Amino acid sequence: MTPHATSGTPSPVEHLADFLRSRRAALSPDQLGVVSNGPRRVPGLRREELAELAGVSLTYYTRLEQGLATNPSPQVLDSIARALRLGDVERAHLHRLAGAVTAPAQRGPGLRAGLVTLLERMPDVAALALSPVQDVIGWNRLGHAVIAGHLPPAQPYGDEPPNKVSMLFTDPAARSLHREWEHEATLAVASLRYVTGPLGTEHEIARLVGDLSVRSAEFARLWAEHPVDLCSNGTKKFHHPVVGALDLRYEMLHLPEEDGYRLMLMHAVPGSRDDDALRLLASTTLTT
């Protein structure tokens, strides 16, 4: 039995074990030049093959995948990351899951008053404040108009703030807002895994994942694939009910406490058609 298996909430070592298994299963033996000895019952590399590529003992690697080994050294983690062909973000995620990053102290619920004021003082930028599990705990008028004009403006500041991931999978209005929904959904799940990894949010994430896995087969499939991405910047391609096609660039700003709370800022390229559309949408918020 793995540690904490009876608690109902996966422990950090279980998250690490799941991630290792998912990445090993995704590797192609042919691409790595691994010669098969007999038929394979499952896709990907065998444990002994991965252990050999990483230069670690099969016994120790097996214990990692079973959630029985703790505190692997950074050198061992880097060797495993190279063997698994992990990218920079995935390698950092591996270290975080293994406890190489200390979880910061948890803040109280809600958004502090100074940040609420800051959001409102950015009228030309669509701004959201997100918790580690992607609850929308604050937005300015334009942020509300861009992503959730069908919801009450005060909803982020109540007892049940909207959840950005949940909206993507279960809210038809939010789903239809994205011209590239599958891409957005994958990014949302990948960011959720990356940000929540070391932050001691096991109970919150377990509730969210459990709920969404029941309500959305698409979410359950994506979560099981273990995508991981920092999602720090990029372009959102909307089909907005008020202004039509709208492409906005976004930046994710992590707050200085490094506790997983972030500001998502969206803007249009100055002078573009999208800039005109965003200004038109902003004008509609002045009468609401």
mmCIF file of N, CA and C in Angstrom, residues 3-64:
data_model
loop_
_atom_site.group_PDB
_atom_site.id
_atom_site.type_symbol
_atom_site.label_atom_id
_atom_site.label_comp_id
_atom_site.label_asym_id
_atom_site.label_seq_id
_atom_site.Cartn_x
_atom_site.Cartn_y
_atom_site.Cartn_z
ATOM 1 N N PRO A 3 1.860 5.271 0.640
ATOM 2 C CA PRO A 3 1.603 6.149 1.773
ATOM 3 C C PRO A 3 0.313 6.927 1.585
ATOM 4 N N HIS A 4 -0.476 7.061 2.643
ATOM 5 C CA HIS A 4 -1.704 7.843 2.686
ATOM 6 C C HIS A 4 -2.774 7.309 1.739
ATOM 7 N N ALA A 5 -2.673 6.042 1.336
ATOM 8 C CA ALA A 5 -3.598 5.529 0.344
ATOM 9 C C ALA A 5 -5.021 5.483 0.846
ATOM 10 N N THR A 6 -5.225 5.482 2.165
ATOM 11 C CA THR A 6 -6.576 5.381 2.703
ATOM 12 C C THR A 6 -7.188 6.739 2.992
ATOM 13 N N SER A 7 -6.463 7.837 2.728
ATOM 14 C CA SER A 7 -6.961 9.160 3.094
ATOM 15 C C SER A 7 -7.968 9.705 2.114
ATOM 16 N N GLY A 8 -8.033 9.124 0.896
ATOM 17 C CA GLY A 8 -8.929 9.636 -0.129
ATOM 18 C C GLY A 8 -8.308 10.755 -0.940
ATOM 19 N N THR A 9 -7.171 11.302 -0.511
ATOM 20 C CA THR A 9 -6.480 12.374 -1.225
ATOM 21 C C THR A 9 -5.080 11.898 -1.574
ATOM 22 N N PRO A 10 -4.674 11.939 -2.857
ATOM 23 C CA PRO A 10 -3.336 11.482 -3.219
ATOM 24 C C PRO A 10 -2.260 12.263 -2.482
ATOM 25 N N SER A 11 -1.251 11.553 -2.017
ATOM 26 C CA SER A 11 -0.132 12.205 -1.345
ATOM 27 C C SER A 11 0.841 12.739 -2.390
ATOM 28 N N PRO A 12 1.788 13.608 -1.976
ATOM 29 C CA PRO A 12 2.776 14.107 -2.941
ATOM 30 C C PRO A 12 3.540 12.998 -3.654
ATOM 31 N N VAL A 13 3.921 11.931 -2.936
ATOM 32 C CA VAL A 13 4.658 10.850 -3.605
ATOM 33 C C VAL A 13 3.786 10.116 -4.601
ATOM 34 N N GLU A 14 2.482 10.079 -4.361
ATOM 35 C CA GLU A 14 1.577 9.451 -5.329
ATOM 36 C C GLU A 14 1.438 10.302 -6.587
ATOM 37 N N HIS A 15 1.410 11.625 -6.413
ATOM 38 C CA HIS A 15 1.410 12.505 -7.585
ATOM 39 C C HIS A 15 2.689 12.293 -8.397
ATOM 40 N N LEU A 16 3.825 12.186 -7.720
ATOM 41 C CA LEU A 16 5.094 11.942 -8.397
ATOM 42 C C LEU A 16 5.057 10.606 -9.134
ATOM 43 N N ALA A 17 4.546 9.569 -8.484
ATOM 44 C CA ALA A 17 4.469 8.241 -9.095
ATOM 45 C C ALA A 17 3.584 8.261 -10.343
ATOM 46 N N ASP A 18 2.441 8.924 -10.248
ATOM 47 C CA ASP A 18 1.536 9.018 -11.399
ATOM 48 C C ASP A 18 2.212 9.710 -12.577
ATOM 49 N N PHE A 19 2.920 10.791 -12.282
ATOM 50 C CA PHE A 19 3.586 11.548 -13.344
ATOM 51 C C PHE A 19 4.662 10.703 -14.013
ATOM 52 N N LEU A 20 5.465 10.002 -13.238
ATOM 53 C CA LEU A 20 6.508 9.149 -13.811
ATOM 54 C C LEU A 20 5.907 8.058 -14.694
ATOM 55 N N ARG A 21 4.850 7.422 -14.216
ATOM 56 C CA ARG A 21 4.228 6.356 -15.008
ATOM 57 C C ARG A 21 3.666 6.893 -16.320
ATOM 58 N N SER A 22 3.028 8.080 -16.250
ATOM 59 C CA SER A 22 2.431 8.636 -17.469
ATOM 60 C C SER A 22 3.489 8.983 -18.497
ATOM 61 N N ARG A 23 4.624 9.528 -18.053
ATOM 62 C CA ARG A 23 5.666 9.910 -19.001
ATOM 63 C C ARG A 23 6.417 8.690 -19.545
ATOM 64 N N ARG A 24 6.594 7.677 -18.736
ATOM 65 C CA ARG A 24 7.244 6.448 -19.231
ATOM 66 C C ARG A 24 6.365 5.771 -20.283
ATOM 67 N N ALA A 25 5.053 5.747 -20.042
ATOM 68 C CA ALA A 25 4.131 5.112 -20.987
ATOM 69 C C ALA A 25 4.081 5.850 -22.320
ATOM 70 N N ALA A 26 4.426 7.152 -22.299
ATOM 71 C CA ALA A 26 4.353 7.948 -23.523
ATOM 72 C C ALA A 26 5.595 7.829 -24.395
ATOM 73 N N LEU A 27 6.654 7.183 -23.891
ATOM 74 C CA LEU A 27 7.893 7.065 -24.658
ATOM 75 C C LEU A 27 7.806 5.920 -25.660
ATOM 76 N N SER A 28 8.379 6.126 -26.832
ATOM 77 C CA SER A 28 8.425 5.091 -27.856
ATOM 78 C C SER A 28 9.769 4.373 -27.796
ATOM 79 N N PRO A 29 9.781 3.071 -27.557
ATOM 80 C CA PRO A 29 11.058 2.339 -27.521
ATOM 81 C C PRO A 29 11.845 2.486 -28.822
ATOM 82 N N ASP A 30 11.136 2.496 -29.969
ATOM 83 C CA ASP A 30 11.829 2.608 -31.253
ATOM 84 C C ASP A 30 12.579 3.930 -31.367
ATOM 85 N N GLN A 31 11.960 5.029 -30.913
ATOM 86 C CA GLN A 31 12.596 6.334 -31.006
ATOM 87 C C GLN A 31 13.866 6.406 -30.165
ATOM 88 N N LEU A 32 13.892 5.643 -29.085
ATOM 89 C CA LEU A 32 15.050 5.670 -28.185
ATOM 90 C C LEU A 32 16.063 4.590 -28.516
ATOM 91 N N GLY A 33 15.783 3.790 -29.531
ATOM 92 C CA GLY A 33 16.703 2.732 -29.898
ATOM 93 C C GLY A 33 16.724 1.576 -28.930
ATOM 94 N N VAL A 34 15.633 1.385 -28.196
ATOM 95 C CA VAL A 34 15.543 0.288 -27.234
ATOM 96 C C VAL A 34 15.045 -0.960 -27.950
ATOM 97 N N VAL A 35 15.796 -2.039 -27.846
ATOM 98 C CA VAL A 35 15.432 -3.296 -28.492
ATOM 99 C C VAL A 35 14.477 -4.065 -27.590
ATOM 100 N N SER A 36 13.342 -4.471 -28.150
ATOM 101 C CA SER A 36 12.352 -5.200 -27.371
ATOM 102 C C SER A 36 12.767 -6.649 -27.196
ATOM 103 N N ASN A 37 12.579 -7.151 -25.990
ATOM 104 C CA ASN A 37 12.794 -8.567 -25.690
ATOM 105 C C ASN A 37 11.437 -9.196 -25.405
ATOM 106 N N GLY A 38 10.800 -9.679 -26.453
ATOM 107 C CA GLY A 38 9.482 -10.266 -26.279
ATOM 108 C C GLY A 38 8.397 -9.230 -26.482
ATOM 109 N N PRO A 39 7.155 -9.682 -26.607
ATOM 110 C CA PRO A 39 6.024 -8.767 -26.839
ATOM 111 C C PRO A 39 5.783 -7.853 -25.642
ATOM 112 N N ARG A 40 5.302 -6.639 -25.940
ATOM 113 C CA ARG A 40 5.008 -5.656 -24.899
ATOM 114 C C ARG A 40 3.522 -5.699 -24.583
ATOM 115 N N ARG A 41 3.208 -5.797 -23.302
ATOM 116 C CA ARG A 41 1.803 -5.841 -22.876
ATOM 117 C C ARG A 41 1.221 -4.444 -22.700
ATOM 118 N N VAL A 42 2.086 -3.453 -22.539
ATOM 119 C CA VAL A 42 1.632 -2.072 -22.360
ATOM 120 C C VAL A 42 2.491 -1.167 -23.228
ATOM 121 N N PRO A 43 1.986 0.022 -23.605
ATOM 122 C CA PRO A 43 2.783 0.929 -24.429
ATOM 123 C C PRO A 43 3.934 1.541 -23.637
ATOM 124 N N GLY A 44 4.888 2.092 -24.361
ATOM 125 C CA GLY A 44 5.990 2.790 -23.699
ATOM 126 C C GLY A 44 7.112 1.875 -23.268
ATOM 127 N N LEU A 45 8.023 2.438 -22.468
ATOM 128 C CA LEU A 45 9.166 1.671 -21.964
ATOM 129 C C LEU A 45 8.797 0.837 -20.754
ATOM 130 N N ARG A 46 9.511 -0.254 -20.593
ATOM 131 C CA ARG A 46 9.408 -1.013 -19.348
ATOM 132 C C ARG A 46 10.202 -0.290 -18.262
ATOM 133 N N ARG A 47 9.880 -0.583 -17.015
ATOM 134 C CA ARG A 47 10.604 0.065 -15.915
ATOM 135 C C ARG A 47 12.097 -0.204 -15.985
ATOM 136 N N GLU A 48 12.459 -1.446 -16.283
ATOM 137 C CA GLU A 48 13.884 -1.770 -16.299
ATOM 138 C C GLU A 48 14.616 -1.014 -17.409
ATOM 139 N N GLU A 49 13.919 -0.763 -18.520
ATOM 140 C CA GLU A 49 14.539 -0.020 -19.606
ATOM 141 C C GLU A 49 14.753 1.436 -19.218
ATOM 142 N N LEU A 50 13.737 2.024 -18.570
ATOM 143 C CA LEU A 50 13.872 3.412 -18.140
ATOM 144 C C LEU A 50 14.955 3.550 -17.079
ATOM 145 N N ALA A 51 14.983 2.623 -16.124
ATOM 146 C CA ALA A 51 15.996 2.665 -15.069
ATOM 147 C C ALA A 51 17.401 2.591 -15.661
ATOM 148 N N GLU A 52 17.573 1.748 -16.677
ATOM 149 C CA GLU A 52 18.893 1.619 -17.314
ATOM 150 C C GLU A 52 19.272 2.911 -18.029
ATOM 151 N N LEU A 53 18.330 3.507 -18.749
ATOM 152 C CA LEU A 53 18.610 4.765 -19.445
ATOM 153 C C LEU A 53 18.959 5.887 -18.464
ATOM 154 N N ALA A 54 18.311 5.862 -17.298
ATOM 155 C CA ALA A 54 18.546 6.910 -16.300
ATOM 156 C C ALA A 54 19.762 6.638 -15.431
ATOM 157 N N GLY A 55 20.274 5.417 -15.471
ATOM 158 C CA GLY A 55 21.418 5.077 -14.645
ATOM 159 C C GLY A 55 21.094 4.935 -13.175
ATOM 160 N N VAL A 56 19.860 4.495 -12.861
ATOM 161 C CA VAL A 56 19.468 4.256 -11.473
ATOM 162 C C VAL A 56 19.067 2.794 -11.346
ATOM 163 N N SER A 57 19.054 2.315 -10.120
ATOM 164 C CA SER A 57 18.713 0.910 -9.927
ATOM 165 C C SER A 57 17.236 0.679 -10.209
ATOM 166 N N LEU A 58 16.918 -0.505 -10.748
ATOM 167 C CA LEU A 58 15.525 -0.853 -11.022
ATOM 168 C C LEU A 58 14.711 -0.856 -9.738
ATOM 169 N N THR A 59 15.298 -1.333 -8.647
ATOM 170 C CA THR A 59 14.568 -1.379 -7.376
ATOM 171 C C THR A 59 14.167 0.012 -6.920
ATOM 172 N N TYR A 60 15.113 0.955 -7.006
ATOM 173 C CA TYR A 60 14.805 2.308 -6.546
ATOM 174 C C TYR A 60 13.778 2.973 -7.456
ATOM 175 N N TYR A 61 13.942 2.812 -8.784
ATOM 176 C CA TYR A 61 12.986 3.439 -9.690
ATOM 177 C C TYR A 61 11.591 2.850 -9.497
ATOM 178 N N THR A 62 11.527 1.550 -9.288
ATOM 179 C CA THR A 62 10.229 0.907 -9.044
ATOM 180 C C THR A 62 9.575 1.485 -7.800
ATOM 181 N N ARG A 63 10.365 1.711 -6.756
ATOM 182 C CA ARG A 63 9.811 2.297 -5.532
ATOM 183 C C ARG A 63 9.287 3.713 -5.775
ATOM 184 N N LEU A 64 9.964 4.469 -6.635
ATOM 185 C CA LEU A 64 9.471 5.800 -6.976
ATOM 186 C C LEU A 64 8.106 5.707 -7.657
#
